[in-house]
């Protein structure tokens, strides 16, 4: 039990998953902020430019400048797609949290039996990690949520 190399690797994977979940939470917050920071001024400036342009003939230049700035912000939102990045970070966070729970469960189960963590369990956890990295986080969370095989069931 003291030489449970696989158990140490699973514990390292669990810690990595917790860290990745934290990072993806921060990424989600950033993209949510970016979406609001670009979208709200674009909408406000578009409204102001329209009102300014209609107010008088002398206000055409300021209205045009405001409209161009609003269009630039709107183009930035379209190009950067912050909402998509926000959703992806949320999905990765959920997947890493699910993987962390699976790793914790595998460690707890092995410790309760007084045995080492089976290599097959570690392989399964690594495969799930690979799925997250490959962008299959939603599929992984769905598989776990609908009662797909857990890492301990996959060993048997």
Coordinates of N, CA, C and O in Angstrom, one line a residue:
X1 N 0.8 -1.2 0.0 CA 0.0 0.0 0.0 C 0.9 1.3 0.0 O 0.5 2.2 -0.6
X2 N 2.0 1.2 0.7 CA 2.9 2.4 0.7 C 3.5 2.6 -0.6 O 3.9 3.7 -0.9
X3 N 3.6 1.6 -1.4 CA 4.2 1.7 -2.8 C 3.2 1.8 -3.9 O 3.4 1.4 -5.0
X4 N 2.0 2.4 -3.5 CA 0.9 2.6 -4.5 C 1.2 3.7 -5.5 O 0.8 4.8 -5.4
X5 N 2.1 3.4 -6.5 CA 2.5 4.3 -7.5 C 1.2 4.8 -8.3 O 1.1 6.0 -8.5
X6 N 0.4 3.9 -8.6 CA -0.8 4.3 -9.4 C -1.7 5.2 -8.5 O -2.2 6.2 -9.0
X7 N -1.8 4.9 -7.2 CA -2.6 5.8 -6.3 C -2.0 7.2 -6.3 O -2.8 8.1 -6.2
X8 N -0.7 7.3 -6.3 CA -0.1 8.6 -6.3 C -0.4 9.4 -7.6 O -0.7 10.6 -7.6
X9 N -0.4 8.6 -8.7 CA -0.7 9.2 -10.0 C -2.2 9.7 -10.0 O -2.5 10.8 -10.5
X10 N -3.1 8.9 -9.4 CA -4.5 9.2 -9.4 C -4.7 10.5 -8.5 O -5.4 11.4 -8.8
X11 N -4.0 10.5 -7.4 CA -4.0 11.7 -6.5 C -3.5 12.9 -7.2 O -4.1 14.0 -7.1
X12 N -2.5 12.8 -8.0 CA -1.9 13.9 -8.8 C -3.0 14.4 -9.8 O -3.2 15.6 -10.1
X13 N -3.6 13.4 -10.5 CA -4.7 13.7 -11.4 C -5.8 14.4 -10.8 O -6.4 15.4 -11.3
X14 N -6.2 14.0 -9.6 CA -7.3 14.6 -8.8 C -6.9 16.1 -8.6 O -7.7 17.0 -8.8
X15 N -5.7 16.4 -8.1 CA -5.2 17.7 -7.9 C -5.2 18.6 -9.2 O -5.6 19.7 -9.2
X16 N -4.8 17.9 -10.2 CA -4.8 18.6 -11.5 C -6.2 19.0 -12.0 O -6.4 20.1 -12.5
X17 N -7.1 18.1 -11.8 CA -8.5 18.4 -12.1 C -9.1 19.5 -11.3 O -9.8 20.4 -11.9
X18 N -8.8 19.6 -10.0 CA -9.2 20.7 -9.2 C -8.7 22.0 -9.7 O -9.4 23.0 -9.8
X19 N -7.4 22.0 -10.1 CA -6.7 23.2 -10.6 C -7.3 23.6 -11.9 O -7.6 24.8 -12.2
X20 N -7.6 22.7 -12.8 CA -8.1 23.0 -14.1 C -9.6 23.5 -14.0 O -10.0 24.4 -14.7
X21 N -10.3 23.0 -13.0 CA -11.7 23.4 -12.8 C -11.6 24.9 -12.3 O -12.4 25.7 -12.8
X22 N -10.7 25.2 -11.4 CA -10.5 26.6 -11.0 C -10.2 27.5 -12.1 O -10.7 28.6 -12.3
X23 N -9.2 27.1 -13.0 CA -8.8 27.9 -14.1 C -10.0 28.2 -15.1 O -10.2 29.3 -15.6
X24 N -10.8 27.1 -15.3 CA -11.9 27.3 -16.2 C -13.0 28.2 -15.7 O -13.7 28.8 -16.4
X25 N -13.1 28.2 -14.3 CA -14.1 29.1 -13.7 C -13.6 30.5 -14.0 O -14.4 31.4 -14.3
X26 N -12.3 30.8 -13.8 CA -11.8 32.1 -14.1 C -11.9 32.5 -15.6 O -12.3 33.6 -15.9
X27 N -11.7 31.5 -16.5 CA -11.9 31.8 -17.9 C -13.3 32.1 -18.2 O -13.6 33.1 -19.0
X28 N -14.3 31.4 -17.6 CA -15.7 31.7 -17.8 C -16.0 33.1 -17.3 O -16.7 33.8 -18.0
X29 N -15.5 33.5 -16.2 CA -15.8 34.8 -15.7 C -15.2 35.9 -16.6 O -15.8 36.9 -16.9
X30 N -14.0 35.7 -17.2 CA -13.3 36.6 -18.1 C -14.2 36.8 -19.3 O -14.5 37.9 -19.7
X31 N -14.7 35.7 -19.9 CA -15.4 35.8 -21.2 C -16.8 36.4 -20.9 O -17.3 37.1 -21.8
X32 N -17.4 36.1 -19.7 CA -18.6 36.8 -19.4 C -18.5 38.3 -19.3 O -19.3 39.0 -19.8
X33 N -17.4 38.7 -18.7 CA -17.0 40.1 -18.6 C -16.8 40.7 -19.9 O -17.3 41.8 -20.2
X34 N -16.0 40.0 -20.8 CA -15.7 40.5 -22.1 C -17.0 40.7 -22.9 O -17.1 41.7 -23.7
X35 N -17.9 39.8 -22.8 CA -19.2 39.9 -23.5 C -19.9 41.1 -23.1 O -20.4 41.9 -23.9
X36 N -20.0 41.3 -21.8 CA -20.7 42.5 -21.3 C -20.0 43.8 -21.6 O -20.6 44.8 -22.0
X37 N -18.6 43.8 -21.5 CA -17.8 45.0 -21.7 C -17.9 45.4 -23.2 O -17.7 46.6 -23.5
X38 N -18.1 44.5 -24.1 CA -18.2 44.8 -25.5 C -19.6 45.1 -26.0 O -19.9 46.0 -26.7
X39 N -20.5 44.3 -25.5 CA -21.9 44.3 -25.9 C -22.7 45.5 -25.4 O -23.4 46.2 -26.2
X40 N -22.6 45.8 -24.1 CA -23.3 46.9 -23.6 C -22.9 48.2 -24.2 O -23.8 49.0 -24.7
X41 N -21.6 48.6 -24.3 CA -21.3 49.9 -25.0 C -21.7 49.9 -26.4 O -22.1 51.0 -26.9
X42 N -21.7 48.8 -27.1 CA -22.1 48.7 -28.5 C -23.6 49.1 -28.6 O -23.9 49.9 -29.5
X43 N -24.4 48.5 -27.8 CA -25.8 48.8 -27.8 C -26.1 50.3 -27.5 O -26.9 50.9 -28.1
X44 N -25.5 50.7 -26.4 CA -25.7 52.1 -25.9 C -25.2 53.1 -27.0 O -26.0 54.1 -27.3
X45 N -24.1 52.9 -27.6 CA -23.5 53.8 -28.6 C -24.4 53.8 -29.8 O -24.6 54.8 -30.5
X46 N -24.9 52.6 -30.2 CA -25.8 52.6 -31.4 C -27.1 53.4 -31.1 O -27.5 54.2 -32.0
X47 N -27.6 53.3 -29.9 CA -28.8 54.1 -29.6 C -28.5 55.6 -29.6 O -29.3 56.4 -30.1
X48 N -27.4 56.0 -29.0 CA -27.0 57.4 -28.9 C -26.7 57.9 -30.3 O -27.1 59.1 -30.6
X49 N -26.0 57.2 -31.1 CA -25.7 57.7 -32.5 C -27.0 57.9 -33.3 O -27.1 58.9 -34.1
X50 N -28.0 57.0 -33.1 CA -29.2 57.2 -33.8 C -30.0 58.4 -33.4 O -30.5 59.2 -34.2
X51 N -30.0 58.6 -32.1 CA -30.7 59.8 -31.5 C -29.9 61.1 -31.9 O -30.6 62.1 -32.3
X52 N -28.6 61.0 -31.9 CA -27.8 62.2 -32.3 C -28.0 62.5 -33.7 O -28.1 63.7 -34.1
X53 N -28.0 61.5 -34.6 CA -28.2 61.7 -36.0 C -29.5 62.3 -36.3 O -29.7 63.1 -37.3
X54 N -30.6 62.0 -35.6 CA -31.9 62.5 -35.8 C -32.1 63.9 -35.2 O -33.1 64.6 -35.6
X55 N -31.3 64.3 -34.3 CA -31.5 65.5 -33.5 C -31.3 66.7 -34.4 O -32.1 67.7 -34.3
X56 N -30.3 66.8 -35.2 CA -30.1 67.9 -36.1 C -29.1 67.6 -37.2 O -28.4 66.6 -37.1
X57 N -29.1 68.4 -38.2 CA -28.2 68.1 -39.3 C -26.8 68.4 -39.0 O -25.9 67.7 -39.6
X58 N -26.5 69.2 -38.0 CA -25.1 69.5 -37.6 C -24.5 68.3 -36.8 O -23.3 68.3 -36.6
X59 N -25.3 67.4 -36.3 CA -24.8 66.3 -35.5 C -24.5 65.1 -36.3 O -24.3 64.0 -35.7
X60 N -24.4 65.2 -37.6 CA -24.1 64.0 -38.4 C -22.8 63.4 -38.2 O -22.6 62.2 -38.1
X61 N -21.7 64.2 -38.0 CA -20.4 63.8 -37.8 C -20.3 63.0 -36.5 O -19.8 61.9 -36.5
X62 N -20.7 63.6 -35.4 CA -20.6 62.9 -34.1 C -21.4 61.6 -34.1 O -21.0 60.5 -33.6
X63 N -22.6 61.6 -34.8 CA -23.4 60.4 -34.9 C -22.7 59.3 -35.7 O -22.8 58.1 -35.4
X64 N -22.0 59.8 -36.8 CA -21.3 58.8 -37.6 C -20.2 58.2 -36.8 O -19.9 57.0 -36.9
X65 N -19.4 59.0 -36.0 CA -18.3 58.5 -35.2 C -18.9 57.5 -34.2 O -18.3 56.4 -34.0
X66 N -20.0 57.8 -33.5 CA -20.5 56.9 -32.5 C -21.0 55.6 -33.2 O -20.9 54.5 -32.7
X67 N -21.6 55.7 -34.4 CA -22.0 54.5 -35.1 C -20.9 53.6 -35.5 O -21.0 52.4 -35.4
X68 N -19.8 54.2 -35.9 CA -18.6 53.5 -36.3 C -18.0 52.7 -35.1 O -17.6 51.6 -35.1
X69 N -17.9 53.4 -33.9 CA -17.4 52.8 -32.7 C -18.3 51.6 -32.3 O -17.9 50.5 -32.0
X70 N -19.6 51.9 -32.4 CA -20.6 50.8 -32.1 C -20.4 49.6 -33.0 O -20.5 48.5 -32.6
X71 N -20.2 49.9 -34.3 CA -20.0 48.8 -35.3 C -18.8 48.0 -35.0 O -18.7 46.8 -35.1
X72 N -17.7 48.8 -34.6 CA -16.4 48.1 -34.2 C -16.6 47.2 -33.0 O -16.1 46.1 -33.0
X73 N -17.3 47.6 -32.0 CA -17.5 46.8 -30.8 C -18.4 45.6 -31.2 O -18.1 44.5 -30.7
X74 N -19.4 45.8 -32.0 CA -20.2 44.7 -32.5 C -19.4 43.7 -33.3 O -19.6 42.4 -33.1
X75 N -18.5 44.2 -34.1 CA -17.6 43.3 -34.9 C -16.7 42.5 -34.0 O -16.4 41.3 -34.2
X76 N -16.2 43.2 -32.9 CA -15.3 42.5 -32.0 C -16.1 41.3 -31.3 O -15.5 40.2 -31.1
X77 N -17.3 41.5 -30.9 CA -18.1 40.5 -30.3 C -18.3 39.3 -31.3 O -18.2 38.2 -30.9
X78 N -18.6 39.6 -32.5 CA -18.8 38.6 -33.5 C -17.5 37.8 -33.8 O -17.5 36.6 -33.9
X79 N -16.4 38.5 -33.8 CA -15.1 37.8 -34.1 C -14.6 37.0 -32.9 O -14.2 35.9 -33.0
X80 N -14.7 37.6 -31.7 CA -14.2 36.9 -30.5 C -15.1 35.8 -30.0 O -14.7 34.9 -29.3
X81 N -16.4 35.9 -30.2 CA -17.4 35.0 -29.8 C -17.3 34.6 -28.3 O -17.1 33.5 -27.9
X82 N -17.4 35.7 -27.4 CA -17.2 35.4 -26.0 C -18.2 34.5 -25.4 O -17.9 33.7 -24.4
X83 N -19.4 34.5 -25.9 CA -20.4 33.6 -25.3 C -20.0 32.1 -25.6 O -20.2 31.3 -24.7
X84 N -19.5 31.8 -26.7 CA -19.1 30.5 -27.0 C -17.9 30.1 -26.1 O -17.9 28.9 -25.6
X85 N -16.9 31.0 -25.9 CA -15.8 30.7 -25.0 C -16.3 30.5 -23.6 O -15.8 29.6 -22.8
X86 N -17.3 31.3 -23.2 CA -17.8 31.1 -21.8 C -18.5 29.8 -21.6 O -18.3 29.1 -20.6
X87 N -19.3 29.3 -22.6 CA -19.9 28.0 -22.5 C -18.9 26.9 -22.5 O -19.1 25.9 -21.8
X88 N -17.9 27.0 -23.3 CA -16.9 26.0 -23.4 C -16.1 25.9 -22.1 O -15.8 24.8 -21.6
X89 N -15.8 27.0 -21.5 CA -15.1 27.0 -20.2 C -16.0 26.4 -19.1 O -15.5 25.6 -18.3
X90 N -17.3 26.7 -19.2 CA -18.2 26.1 -18.2 C -18.3 24.6 -18.4 O -18.3 23.8 -17.4
X91 N -18.3 24.1 -19.6 CA -18.4 22.7 -19.9 C -17.1 22.0 -19.4 O -17.2 20.9 -18.8
X92 N -16.0 22.6 -19.7 CA -14.7 22.0 -19.2 C -14.6 22.0 -17.7 O -14.2 21.0 -17.1
X93 N -15.1 23.0 -17.1 CA -15.1 23.0 -15.6 C -15.9 21.9 -15.0 O -15.5 21.2 -14.1
X94 N -17.1 21.7 -15.6 CA -18.0 20.7 -15.1 C -17.4 19.3 -15.3 O -17.4 18.4 -14.5
X95 N -16.7 19.1 -16.5 CA -16.1 17.8 -16.8 C -14.9 17.6 -15.8 O -14.7 16.5 -15.3
X96 N -14.1 18.6 -15.6 CA -13.0 18.4 -14.6 C -13.5 18.1 -13.2 O -12.9 17.3 -12.5
X97 N -14.5 18.8 -12.8 CA -15.1 18.5 -11.5 C -15.6 17.1 -11.4 O -15.4 16.4 -10.4
X98 N -16.3 16.6 -12.5 CA -16.7 15.2 -12.5 C -15.6 14.2 -12.4 O -15.6 13.2 -11.7
X99 N -14.5 14.5 -13.2 CA -13.3 13.7 -13.2 C -12.6 13.7 -11.8 O -12.2 12.7 -11.3
X100 N -12.6 14.8 -11.2 CA -12.0 14.9 -9.8 C -12.8 14.0 -8.8 O -12.2 13.3 -8.0
X101 N -14.1 14.1 -8.9 CA -14.9 13.2 -8.1 C -14.6 11.7 -8.3 O -14.5 10.9 -7.4
X102 N -14.5 11.4 -9.6 CA -14.2 10.0 -10.0 C -12.9 9.6 -9.4 O -12.7 8.4 -8.9
X103 N -11.9 10.4 -9.5 CA -10.6 10.1 -9.0 C -10.6 10.0 -7.4 O -10.0 9.0 -6.9
X104 N -11.3 10.9 -6.8 CA -11.4 10.8 -5.3 C -12.1 9.5 -4.9 O -11.7 8.9 -4.0
X105 N -13.2 9.1 -5.7 CA -13.9 7.9 -5.4 C -13.0 6.7 -5.5 O -13.0 5.8 -4.7
X106 N -12.2 6.7 -6.6 CA -11.3 5.5 -6.8 C -10.3 5.4 -5.7 O -10.0 4.3 -5.2
X107 N -9.7 6.6 -5.2 CA -8.8 6.5 -4.1 C -9.4 6.1 -2.8 O -8.9 5.3 -2.1
X108 N -10.6 6.6 -2.6 CA -11.4 6.2 -1.4 C -11.7 4.7 -1.4 O -11.5 4.0 -0.4
X109 N -12.2 4.2 -2.5 CA -12.5 2.8 -2.6 C -11.3 1.9 -2.4 O -11.4 0.9 -1.7
X110 N -10.2 2.3 -3.0 CA -9.0 1.5 -2.9 C -8.5 1.5 -1.4 O -8.1 0.5 -0.8
X111 N -8.6 2.7 -0.8 CA -8.1 2.8 0.6 C -9.0 2.0 1.5 O -8.6 1.4 2.5
X112 N -10.3 2.0 1.3 CA -11.3 1.2 2.1 C -11.1 -0.3 2.0 O -11.3 -1.0 3.0
X113 N -10.6 -0.7 0.9 CA -10.3 -2.2 0.7 C -8.9 -2.5 1.2 O -8.5 -3.7 1.3
X114 N -8.1 -1.5 1.4 CA -6.7 -1.7 1.8 C -5.8 -2.2 0.6 O -4.8 -2.9 0.8
X115 N -6.2 -1.8 -0.6 CA -5.5 -2.3 -1.8 C -5.0 -1.1 -2.5 O -5.3 0.1 -2.2
X116 N -4.2 -1.4 -3.5 CA -3.7 -0.3 -4.4 C -4.8 0.0 -5.4 O -5.6 -0.8 -5.7
X117 N -4.7 1.2 -6.0 CA -5.6 1.5 -7.1 C -5.2 0.7 -8.3 O -4.1 0.7 -8.7
X118 N -6.2 0.0 -8.9 CA -5.9 -0.8 -10.1 C -5.5 0.1 -11.3 O -5.9 1.2 -11.4
X119 N -4.6 -0.4 -12.1 CA -4.1 0.3 -13.2 C -5.2 0.6 -14.2 O -5.2 1.7 -14.8
X120 N -6.1 -0.3 -14.3 CA -7.3 -0.1 -15.3 C -8.1 1.2 -14.9 O -8.6 1.9 -15.7
X121 N -8.2 1.4 -13.6 CA -8.9 2.6 -13.1 C -8.2 3.9 -13.6 O -8.8 4.8 -14.1
X122 N -6.9 3.8 -13.4 CA -6.1 5.0 -13.8 C -6.1 5.2 -15.3 O -6.3 6.3 -15.8
X123 N -6.1 4.1 -16.1 CA -6.2 4.3 -17.5 C -7.6 4.9 -17.9 O -7.6 5.7 -18.8
X124 N -8.6 4.5 -17.2 CA -9.9 5.0 -17.5 C -10.0 6.5 -17.2 O -10.5 7.3 -17.9
X125 N -9.4 6.9 -16.1 CA -9.4 8.3 -15.7 C -8.6 9.1 -16.7 O -9.0 10.2 -17.1
X126 N -7.5 8.6 -17.2 CA -6.7 9.3 -18.2 C -7.4 9.4 -19.5 O -7.3 10.4 -20.2
X127 N -8.2 8.4 -19.8 CA -9.0 8.5 -21.1 C -10.0 9.6 -20.9 O -10.3 10.4 -21.9
X128 N -10.6 9.7 -19.8 CA -11.6 10.8 -19.5 C -10.9 12.1 -19.6 O -11.5 13.1 -20.1
X129 N -9.7 12.2 -19.1 CA -9.0 13.5 -19.2 C -8.7 13.8 -20.6 O -8.8 15.0 -21.0
X130 N -8.3 12.8 -21.4 CA -8.0 13.0 -22.8 C -9.3 13.6 -23.5 O -9.2 14.4 -24.4
X131 N -10.4 13.0 -23.1 CA -11.7 13.5 -23.8 C -11.9 15.0 -23.5 O -12.4 15.7 -24.3
X132 N -11.6 15.4 -22.2 CA -11.8 16.8 -21.9 C -10.9 17.7 -22.7 O -11.3 18.7 -23.3
X133 N -9.6 17.3 -22.8 CA -8.6 18.0 -23.5 C -9.0 18.1 -25.0 O -8.8 19.1 -25.7
X134 N -9.6 17.0 -25.5 CA -10.0 17.0 -26.9 C -11.3 17.7 -27.2 O -11.7 17.8 -28.4
X135 N -11.8 18.3 -26.2 CA -13.1 19.1 -26.4 C -14.3 18.3 -26.4 O -15.4 18.7 -26.9
X136 N -14.3 17.1 -25.8 CA -15.4 16.2 -25.7 C -16.0 16.3 -24.3 O -16.5 15.3 -23.7
X137 N -15.9 17.4 -23.6 CA -16.3 17.6 -22.2 C -17.8 17.3 -22.0 O -18.2 16.7 -21.1
X138 N -18.6 17.9 -23.0 CA -20.1 17.7 -22.8 C -20.4 16.2 -22.9 O -21.3 15.7 -22.2
X139 N -19.8 15.5 -23.8 CA -20.0 14.0 -24.0 C -19.6 13.3 -22.8 O -20.3 12.4 -22.3
X140 N -18.6 13.7 -22.2 CA -18.1 13.0 -20.9 C -19.0 13.2 -19.8 O -19.4 12.3 -19.1
X141 N -19.5 14.5 -19.6 CA -20.4 14.8 -18.5 C -21.7 14.0 -18.7 O -22.3 13.5 -17.8
X142 N -22.2 14.0 -20.0 CA -23.4 13.3 -20.3 C -23.3 11.8 -20.0 O -24.2 11.2 -19.4
X143 N -22.1 11.2 -20.3 CA -21.9 9.8 -20.1 C -22.0 9.5 -18.6 O -22.6 8.5 -18.1
X144 N -21.4 10.4 -17.8 CA -21.4 10.2 -16.3 C -22.8 10.4 -15.8 O -23.2 9.7 -14.9
X145 N -23.5 11.4 -16.3 CA -24.8 11.8 -15.7 C -25.8 10.7 -16.0 O -26.7 10.5 -15.2
X146 N -25.8 10.1 -17.1 CA -26.8 9.1 -17.5 C -26.4 7.7 -17.0 O -27.0 6.7 -17.3
X147 N -25.4 7.6 -16.1 CA -25.1 6.3 -15.5 C -24.2 5.5 -16.3 O -24.2 4.2 -16.2
X148 N -23.3 6.1 -17.1 CA -22.3 5.3 -17.8 C -21.3 4.7 -16.8 O -21.4 4.9 -15.6
X149 N -20.5 3.8 -17.2 CA -19.6 3.1 -16.3 C -18.7 4.0 -15.6 O -18.1 4.9 -16.2
X150 N -18.7 3.9 -14.3 CA -17.7 4.7 -13.5 C -16.3 4.0 -13.6 O -16.2 2.9 -14.1
X151 N -15.3 4.7 -13.1 CA -14.0 4.1 -13.2 C -13.9 2.8 -12.5 O -13.2 1.9 -13.0
X152 N -14.6 2.6 -11.4 CA -14.5 1.3 -10.7 C -15.3 0.2 -11.4 O -14.9 -0.9 -11.3
X153 N -16.3 0.6 -12.1 CA -17.1 -0.4 -12.8 C -16.3 -0.8 -14.1 O -16.4 -2.0 -14.5
X154 N -15.5 0.1 -14.6 CA -14.7 -0.2 -15.8 C -13.6 -1.2 -15.5 O -13.1 -1.9 -16.4
X155 N -13.2 -1.3 -14.3 CA -12.1 -2.2 -13.9 C -12.6 -3.6 -13.9 O -11.8 -4.5 -14.1
X156 N -13.8 -3.8 -13.5 CA -14.4 -5.2 -13.3 C -14.9 -5.7 -14.6 O -14.7 -6.6 -15.2

